[in-house]
XYZ file of C-alpha atoms in Angstrom:
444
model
C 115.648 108.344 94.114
C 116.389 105.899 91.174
C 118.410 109.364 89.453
C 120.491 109.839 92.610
C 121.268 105.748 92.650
C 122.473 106.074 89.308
C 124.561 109.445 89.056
C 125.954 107.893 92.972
C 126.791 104.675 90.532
C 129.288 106.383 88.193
C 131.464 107.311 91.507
C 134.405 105.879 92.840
C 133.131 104.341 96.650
C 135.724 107.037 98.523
C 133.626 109.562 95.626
C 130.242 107.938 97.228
C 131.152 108.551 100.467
C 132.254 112.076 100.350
C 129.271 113.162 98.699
C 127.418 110.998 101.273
C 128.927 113.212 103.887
C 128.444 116.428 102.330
C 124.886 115.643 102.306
C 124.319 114.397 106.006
C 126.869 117.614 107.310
C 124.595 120.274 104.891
C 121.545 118.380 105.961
C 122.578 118.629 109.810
C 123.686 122.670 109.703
C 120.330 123.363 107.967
C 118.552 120.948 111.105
C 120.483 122.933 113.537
C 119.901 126.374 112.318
C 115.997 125.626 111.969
C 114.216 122.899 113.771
C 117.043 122.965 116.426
C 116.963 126.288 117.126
C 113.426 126.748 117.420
C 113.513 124.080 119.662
C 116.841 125.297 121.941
C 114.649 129.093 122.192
C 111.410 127.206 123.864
C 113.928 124.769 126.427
C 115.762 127.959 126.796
C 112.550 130.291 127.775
C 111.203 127.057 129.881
C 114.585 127.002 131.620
C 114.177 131.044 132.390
C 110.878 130.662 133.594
C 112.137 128.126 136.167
C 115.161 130.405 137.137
C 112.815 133.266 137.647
C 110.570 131.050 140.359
C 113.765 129.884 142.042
C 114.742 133.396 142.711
C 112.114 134.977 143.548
C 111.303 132.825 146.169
C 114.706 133.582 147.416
C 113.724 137.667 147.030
C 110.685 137.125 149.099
C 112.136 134.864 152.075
C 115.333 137.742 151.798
C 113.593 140.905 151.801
C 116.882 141.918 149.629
C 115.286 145.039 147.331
C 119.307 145.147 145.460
C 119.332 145.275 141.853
C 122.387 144.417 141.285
C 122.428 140.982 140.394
C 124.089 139.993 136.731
C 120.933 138.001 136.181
C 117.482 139.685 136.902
C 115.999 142.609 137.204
C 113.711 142.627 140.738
C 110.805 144.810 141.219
C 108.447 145.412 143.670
C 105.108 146.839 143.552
C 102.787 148.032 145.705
C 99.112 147.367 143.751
C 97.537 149.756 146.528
C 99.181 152.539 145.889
C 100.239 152.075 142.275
C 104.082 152.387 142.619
C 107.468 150.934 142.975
C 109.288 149.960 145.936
C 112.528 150.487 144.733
C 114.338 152.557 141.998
C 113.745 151.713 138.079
C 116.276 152.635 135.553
C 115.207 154.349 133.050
C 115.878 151.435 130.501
C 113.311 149.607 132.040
C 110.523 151.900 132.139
C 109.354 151.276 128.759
C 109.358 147.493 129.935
C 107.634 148.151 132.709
C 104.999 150.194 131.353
C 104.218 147.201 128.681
C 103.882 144.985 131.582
C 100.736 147.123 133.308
C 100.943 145.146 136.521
C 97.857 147.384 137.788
C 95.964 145.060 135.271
C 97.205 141.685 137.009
C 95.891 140.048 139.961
C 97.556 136.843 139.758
C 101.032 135.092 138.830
C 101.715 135.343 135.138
C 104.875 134.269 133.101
C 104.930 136.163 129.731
C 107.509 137.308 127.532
C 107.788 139.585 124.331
C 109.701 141.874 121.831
C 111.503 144.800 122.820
C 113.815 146.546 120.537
C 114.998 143.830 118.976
C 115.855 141.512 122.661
C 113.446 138.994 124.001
C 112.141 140.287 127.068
C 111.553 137.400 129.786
C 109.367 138.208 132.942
C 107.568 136.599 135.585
C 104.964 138.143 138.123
C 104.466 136.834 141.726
C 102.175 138.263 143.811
C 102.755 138.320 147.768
C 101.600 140.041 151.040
C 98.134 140.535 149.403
C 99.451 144.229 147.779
C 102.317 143.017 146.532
C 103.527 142.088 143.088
C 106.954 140.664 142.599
C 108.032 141.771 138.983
C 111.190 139.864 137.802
C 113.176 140.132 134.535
C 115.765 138.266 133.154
C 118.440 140.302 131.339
C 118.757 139.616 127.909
C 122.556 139.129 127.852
C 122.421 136.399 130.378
C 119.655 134.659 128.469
C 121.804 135.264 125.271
C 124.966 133.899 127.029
C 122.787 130.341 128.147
C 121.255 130.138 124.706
C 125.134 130.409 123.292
C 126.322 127.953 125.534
C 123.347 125.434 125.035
C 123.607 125.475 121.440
C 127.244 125.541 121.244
C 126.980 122.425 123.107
C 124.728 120.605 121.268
C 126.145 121.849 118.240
C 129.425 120.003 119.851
C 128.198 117.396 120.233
C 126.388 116.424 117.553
C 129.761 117.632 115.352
C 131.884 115.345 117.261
C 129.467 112.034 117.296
C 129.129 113.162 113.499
C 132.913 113.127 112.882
C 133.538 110.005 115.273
C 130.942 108.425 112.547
C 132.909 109.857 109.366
C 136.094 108.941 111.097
C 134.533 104.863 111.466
C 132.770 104.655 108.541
C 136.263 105.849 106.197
C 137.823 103.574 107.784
C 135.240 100.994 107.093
C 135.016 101.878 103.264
C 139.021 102.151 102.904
C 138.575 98.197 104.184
C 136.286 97.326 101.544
C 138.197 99.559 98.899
C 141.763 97.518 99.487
C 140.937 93.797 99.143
C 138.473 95.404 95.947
C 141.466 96.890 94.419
C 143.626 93.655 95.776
C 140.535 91.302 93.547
C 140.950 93.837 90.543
C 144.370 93.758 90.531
C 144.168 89.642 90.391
C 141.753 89.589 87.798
C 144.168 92.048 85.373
C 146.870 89.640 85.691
C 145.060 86.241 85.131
C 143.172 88.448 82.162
C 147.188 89.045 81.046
C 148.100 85.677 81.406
C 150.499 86.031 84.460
C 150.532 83.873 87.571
C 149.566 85.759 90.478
C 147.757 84.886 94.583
C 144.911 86.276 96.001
C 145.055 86.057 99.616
C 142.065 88.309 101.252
C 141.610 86.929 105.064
C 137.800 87.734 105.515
C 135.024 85.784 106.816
C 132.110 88.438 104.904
C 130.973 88.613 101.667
C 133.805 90.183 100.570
C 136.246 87.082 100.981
C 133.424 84.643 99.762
C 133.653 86.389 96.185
C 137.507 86.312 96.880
C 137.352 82.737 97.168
C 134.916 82.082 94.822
C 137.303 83.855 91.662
C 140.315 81.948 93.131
C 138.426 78.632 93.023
C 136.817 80.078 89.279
C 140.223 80.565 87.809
C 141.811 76.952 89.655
C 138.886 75.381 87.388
C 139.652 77.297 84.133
C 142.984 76.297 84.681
C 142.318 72.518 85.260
C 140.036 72.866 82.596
C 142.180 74.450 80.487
C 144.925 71.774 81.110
C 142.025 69.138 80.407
C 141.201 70.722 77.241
C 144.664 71.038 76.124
C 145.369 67.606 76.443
C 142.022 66.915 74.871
C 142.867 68.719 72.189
C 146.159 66.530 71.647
C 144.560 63.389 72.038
C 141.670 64.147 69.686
C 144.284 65.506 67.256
C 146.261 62.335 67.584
C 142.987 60.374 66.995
C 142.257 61.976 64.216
C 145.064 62.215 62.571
C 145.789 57.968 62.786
C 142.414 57.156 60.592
C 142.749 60.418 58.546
C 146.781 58.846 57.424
C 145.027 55.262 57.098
C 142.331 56.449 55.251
C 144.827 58.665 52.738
C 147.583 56.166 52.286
C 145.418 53.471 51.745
C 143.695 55.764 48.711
C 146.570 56.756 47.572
C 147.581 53.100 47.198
C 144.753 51.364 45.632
C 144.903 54.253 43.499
C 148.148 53.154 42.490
C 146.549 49.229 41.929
C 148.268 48.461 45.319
C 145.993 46.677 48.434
C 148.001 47.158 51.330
C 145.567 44.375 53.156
C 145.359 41.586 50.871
C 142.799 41.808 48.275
C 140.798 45.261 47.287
C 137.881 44.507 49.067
C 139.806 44.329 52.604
C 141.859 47.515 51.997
C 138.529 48.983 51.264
C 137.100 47.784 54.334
C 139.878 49.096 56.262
C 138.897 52.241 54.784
C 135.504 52.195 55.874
C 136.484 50.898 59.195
C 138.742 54.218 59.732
C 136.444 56.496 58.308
C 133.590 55.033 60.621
C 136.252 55.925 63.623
C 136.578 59.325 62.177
C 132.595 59.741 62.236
C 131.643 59.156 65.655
C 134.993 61.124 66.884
C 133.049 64.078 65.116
C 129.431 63.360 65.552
C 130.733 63.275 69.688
C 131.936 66.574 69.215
C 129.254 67.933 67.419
C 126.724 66.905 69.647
C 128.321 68.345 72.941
C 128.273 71.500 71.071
C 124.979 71.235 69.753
C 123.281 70.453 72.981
C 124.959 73.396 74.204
C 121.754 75.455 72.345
C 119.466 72.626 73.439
C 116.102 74.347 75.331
C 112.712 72.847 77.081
C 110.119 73.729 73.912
C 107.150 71.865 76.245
C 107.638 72.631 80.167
C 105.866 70.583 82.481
C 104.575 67.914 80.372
C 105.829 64.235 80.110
C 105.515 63.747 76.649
C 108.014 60.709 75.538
C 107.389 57.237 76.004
C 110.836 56.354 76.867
C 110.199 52.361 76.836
C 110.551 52.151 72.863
C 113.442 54.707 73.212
C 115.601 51.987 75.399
C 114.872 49.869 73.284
C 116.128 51.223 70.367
C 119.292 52.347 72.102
C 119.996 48.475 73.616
C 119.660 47.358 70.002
C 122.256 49.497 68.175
C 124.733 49.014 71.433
C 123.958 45.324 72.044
C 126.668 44.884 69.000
C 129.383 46.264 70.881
C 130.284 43.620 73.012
C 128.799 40.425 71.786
C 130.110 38.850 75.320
C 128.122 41.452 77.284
C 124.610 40.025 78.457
C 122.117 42.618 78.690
C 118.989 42.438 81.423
C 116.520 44.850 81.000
C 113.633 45.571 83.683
C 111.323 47.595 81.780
C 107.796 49.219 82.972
C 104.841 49.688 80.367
C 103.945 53.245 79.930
C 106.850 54.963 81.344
C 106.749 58.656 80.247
C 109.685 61.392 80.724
C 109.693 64.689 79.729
C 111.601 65.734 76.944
C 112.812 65.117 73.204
C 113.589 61.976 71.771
C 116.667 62.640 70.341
C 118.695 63.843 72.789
C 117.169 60.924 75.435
C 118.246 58.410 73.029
C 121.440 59.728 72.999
C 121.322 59.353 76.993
C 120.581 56.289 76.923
C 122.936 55.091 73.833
C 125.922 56.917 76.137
C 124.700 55.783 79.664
C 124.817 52.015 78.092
C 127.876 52.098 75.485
C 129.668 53.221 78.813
C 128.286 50.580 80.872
C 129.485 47.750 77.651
C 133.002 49.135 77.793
C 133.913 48.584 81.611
C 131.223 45.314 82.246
C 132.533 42.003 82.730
C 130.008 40.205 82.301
C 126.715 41.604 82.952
C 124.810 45.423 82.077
C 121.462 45.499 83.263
C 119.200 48.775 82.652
C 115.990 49.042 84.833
C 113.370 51.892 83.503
C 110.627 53.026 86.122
C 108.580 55.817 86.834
C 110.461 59.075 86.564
C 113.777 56.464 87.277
C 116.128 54.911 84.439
C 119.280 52.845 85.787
C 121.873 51.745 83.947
C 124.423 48.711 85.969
C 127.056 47.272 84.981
C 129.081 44.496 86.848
C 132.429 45.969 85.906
C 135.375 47.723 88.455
C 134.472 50.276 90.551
C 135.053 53.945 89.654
C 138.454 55.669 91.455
C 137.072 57.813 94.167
C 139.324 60.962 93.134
C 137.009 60.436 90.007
C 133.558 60.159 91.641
C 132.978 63.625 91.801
C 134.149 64.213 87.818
C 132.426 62.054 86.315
C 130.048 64.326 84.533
C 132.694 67.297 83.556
C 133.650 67.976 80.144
C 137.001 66.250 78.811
C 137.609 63.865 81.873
C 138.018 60.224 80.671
C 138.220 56.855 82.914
C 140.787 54.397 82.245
C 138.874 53.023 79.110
C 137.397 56.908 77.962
C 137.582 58.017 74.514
C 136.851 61.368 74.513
C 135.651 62.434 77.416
C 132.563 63.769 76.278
C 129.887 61.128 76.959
C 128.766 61.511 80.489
C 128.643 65.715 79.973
C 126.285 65.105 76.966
C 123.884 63.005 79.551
C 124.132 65.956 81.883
C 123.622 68.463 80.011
C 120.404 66.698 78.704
C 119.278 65.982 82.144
C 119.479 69.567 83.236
C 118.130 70.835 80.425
C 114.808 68.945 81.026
C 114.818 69.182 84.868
C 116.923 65.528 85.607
C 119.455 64.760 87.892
C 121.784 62.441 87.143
C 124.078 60.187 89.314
C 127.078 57.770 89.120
C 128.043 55.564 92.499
C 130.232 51.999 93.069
C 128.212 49.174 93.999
C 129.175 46.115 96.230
C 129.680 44.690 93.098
C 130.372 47.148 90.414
C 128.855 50.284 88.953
C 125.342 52.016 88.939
C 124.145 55.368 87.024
C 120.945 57.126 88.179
C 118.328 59.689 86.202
C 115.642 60.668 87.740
C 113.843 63.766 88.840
C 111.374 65.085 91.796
C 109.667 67.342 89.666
C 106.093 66.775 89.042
C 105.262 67.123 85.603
C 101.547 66.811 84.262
C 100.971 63.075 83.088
C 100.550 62.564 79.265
C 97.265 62.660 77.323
C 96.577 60.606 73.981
C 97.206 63.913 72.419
C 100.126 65.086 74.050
C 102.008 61.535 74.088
C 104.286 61.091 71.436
C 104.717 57.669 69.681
C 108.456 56.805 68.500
């Protein structure tokens, strides 16, 4: 079965369902011309049987001793003085004689052999001596066998072909809006513009829809990235020119700002810039390889871990307070690393929109991170997390798809919504994990 799935794989569908057909139609003729037929002989002989009781009643109410019907053969005999009634032709004295109705003394319905023809009789006695001895000629029995199975033969063709005739038209359906997707795909592969319009409600239209909605995102995405790609470029290149020309001229005992220990400083300032532009970069990609190494287990403290993070952002904004609402003995699962970087994101986005206040609250299997700031557009609420989308005060674009990925890669979800008054990011999870030992903790 597996072969025949895989050698009816390397066909076309219209190649599928021809071969398909040639196997029901062979399957069918060889049904017909053995179970079938066996069958159509015994309803056949049943239905001769009956025919033979119907008319010999008839024979016996009639009297009528003619032999000339185009059906049956009639005989009478007389069992007291061992002979026939009327006249037998010679044909069917060999039948007769293989009968022996001497030897019968009640009715009997029988049937064998002769010369090649089924011989069909039935015996009736009456009036005490009599014995009514009735055969049905073979070419009439021939004749309702040909017709029967002819029939059914028919029939079964013509249901057959009324279900090749549906079932072509049902695979020429799914064969044009495949070749219409295939078609769509070839272009956008080649770079040209093309629709897709496939009006289906089945499976069939969902994957239509789903590649036209697939290449609207690569193409938003692609516009994103260009423009990405421009603005990084153009952020690059002002530190990279600031950090040359100011090289170039101390080099030459110039200090374009002031005294040599300020040009150097603007040096260092730029060439900070110029490392966290990277290091951003660099980690999105990195965490693309990121994997669970310990499934199941909470394993990080993640109290010290805020911690850390609030005190290398708290410098940002020196107007900023912070509030922190911190439970003892709060484990998540994961690395540390890549949390603190969730953390270090979640809150140096919360210091760059905040007017006043941030506040980050960590819980069990919850960490919040507020800030008192604008609300978020609502055409942006539902990108907040994608690659390359910056707010009004982004920078890349990249820090809220590094916290995703992070919290998908350990089993988090994470969420961004307006408050009454300002903005609130959510990770948490409704996984259960097994709770830490002193073993399995980790200390950071």
């Amino acid at each position: 079965m597996k072969r025949l799935k895989i050698w009816l794989s390397n066909f076309t569908l219209i190649q599928q369902f021809l071969t398909i057909v040639f196997f029901t139609v062979a399957f069918l003729v060889f049904f017909v011309f053995t179970y079938l037929n066996d069958s159509i002989d015994a309803f056949v002989d049943n239905q001769m049987f009956n025919y033979l009781h119907r008319e010999q009643q008839d024979f016996i109410e009639n009297r009528n001793l003619d032999n000339d019907s185009s059906s049956i053969m009639n005989f009478v005999y007389n069992r007291t003085n061992r002979n026939y009634l009327n006249e037998i032709k010679e044909e069917y004295e060999p039948i007769l004689i293989r009968i022996a109705p001497e030897q019968i003394t009640g009715r009997l319905d029988n049937s064998f052999v002769y010369k090649d023809n089924k011989i069909i009789y039935s015996i009736m006695p009456f009036d005490n001596d009599y014995l009514l001895i009735s055969i049905i000629k073979n070419d009439y029995r021939n004749e309702f066998r040909d017709a029967l199975l002819s029939g059914v033969v028919n029939i079964t063709f013509y249901i057959l072909g009324g279900l090749i005739a549906l079932i072509l038209m049902w695979v020429v359906s799914l064969i044009r809006p495949l070749n219409l997707i295939k078609s769509y795909i070839n272009k956008i592969r080649a770079g040209d513009k093309e629709e897709l319009e496939i009006n289906r409600n089945d499976e069939i239209g969902e994957v239509a829809e789903a590649i036209v909605s697939m290449n609207n995102e690569l193409e938003e995405q692609k516009h994103i990235r260009d423009e990405m790609i421009q603005n990084i470029s153009h952020d690059l290149k002002t530190p990279i020119a600031t950090i040359k020309s100011y090289s170039e001229s101390i080099k030459d005992g110039v200090y374009p700002y002031g005294t040599l220990e300020q040009s150097v400083d603007v040096i260092s300032e730029n060439a900070e810039r110029l490392e966290k532009k990277v290091y951003s970069l660099i980690t999105y990609n990195k965490l693309g390889y990121l994997s669970d190494s310990e499934p199941g287990i909470l394993n990080l403290e993640m109290g010290p871990v805020v911690e850390k993070a609030i005190l290398g952002c708290s410098v940002l904004r020196n107007d900023i307070s912070i509030a922190t609402d911190i439970e003892e003995k709060v484990y998540f699962h994961g690395e540390e690393e890549p949390w603190r970087v969730v953390v270090e994101n979640l809150l140096d986005n919360a210091l760059r929109y905040a007017s006043r206040t941030v506040k980050i609250s960590l819980s069990n299997n919850l960490l919040e991170v507020y800030n008192d700031g604008q609300a978020i557009e609502q055409d942006r609420l539902d990108k907040l997390f994608k690659p390359y989308e910056k707010g009004t005060k982004g920078k890349f674009g990249l820090g809220l798809s590094i916290v995703k990925k992070v919290c998908e890669t350990y089993g988090y979800t994470v969420t961004g919504e307006n408050m009454p008054e300002g903005v609130i990011f959510r990770v948490f999870t409704d996984k259960k994990f097994k709770k830490p030992t002193k073993n399995k903790a980790k200390k950071v």
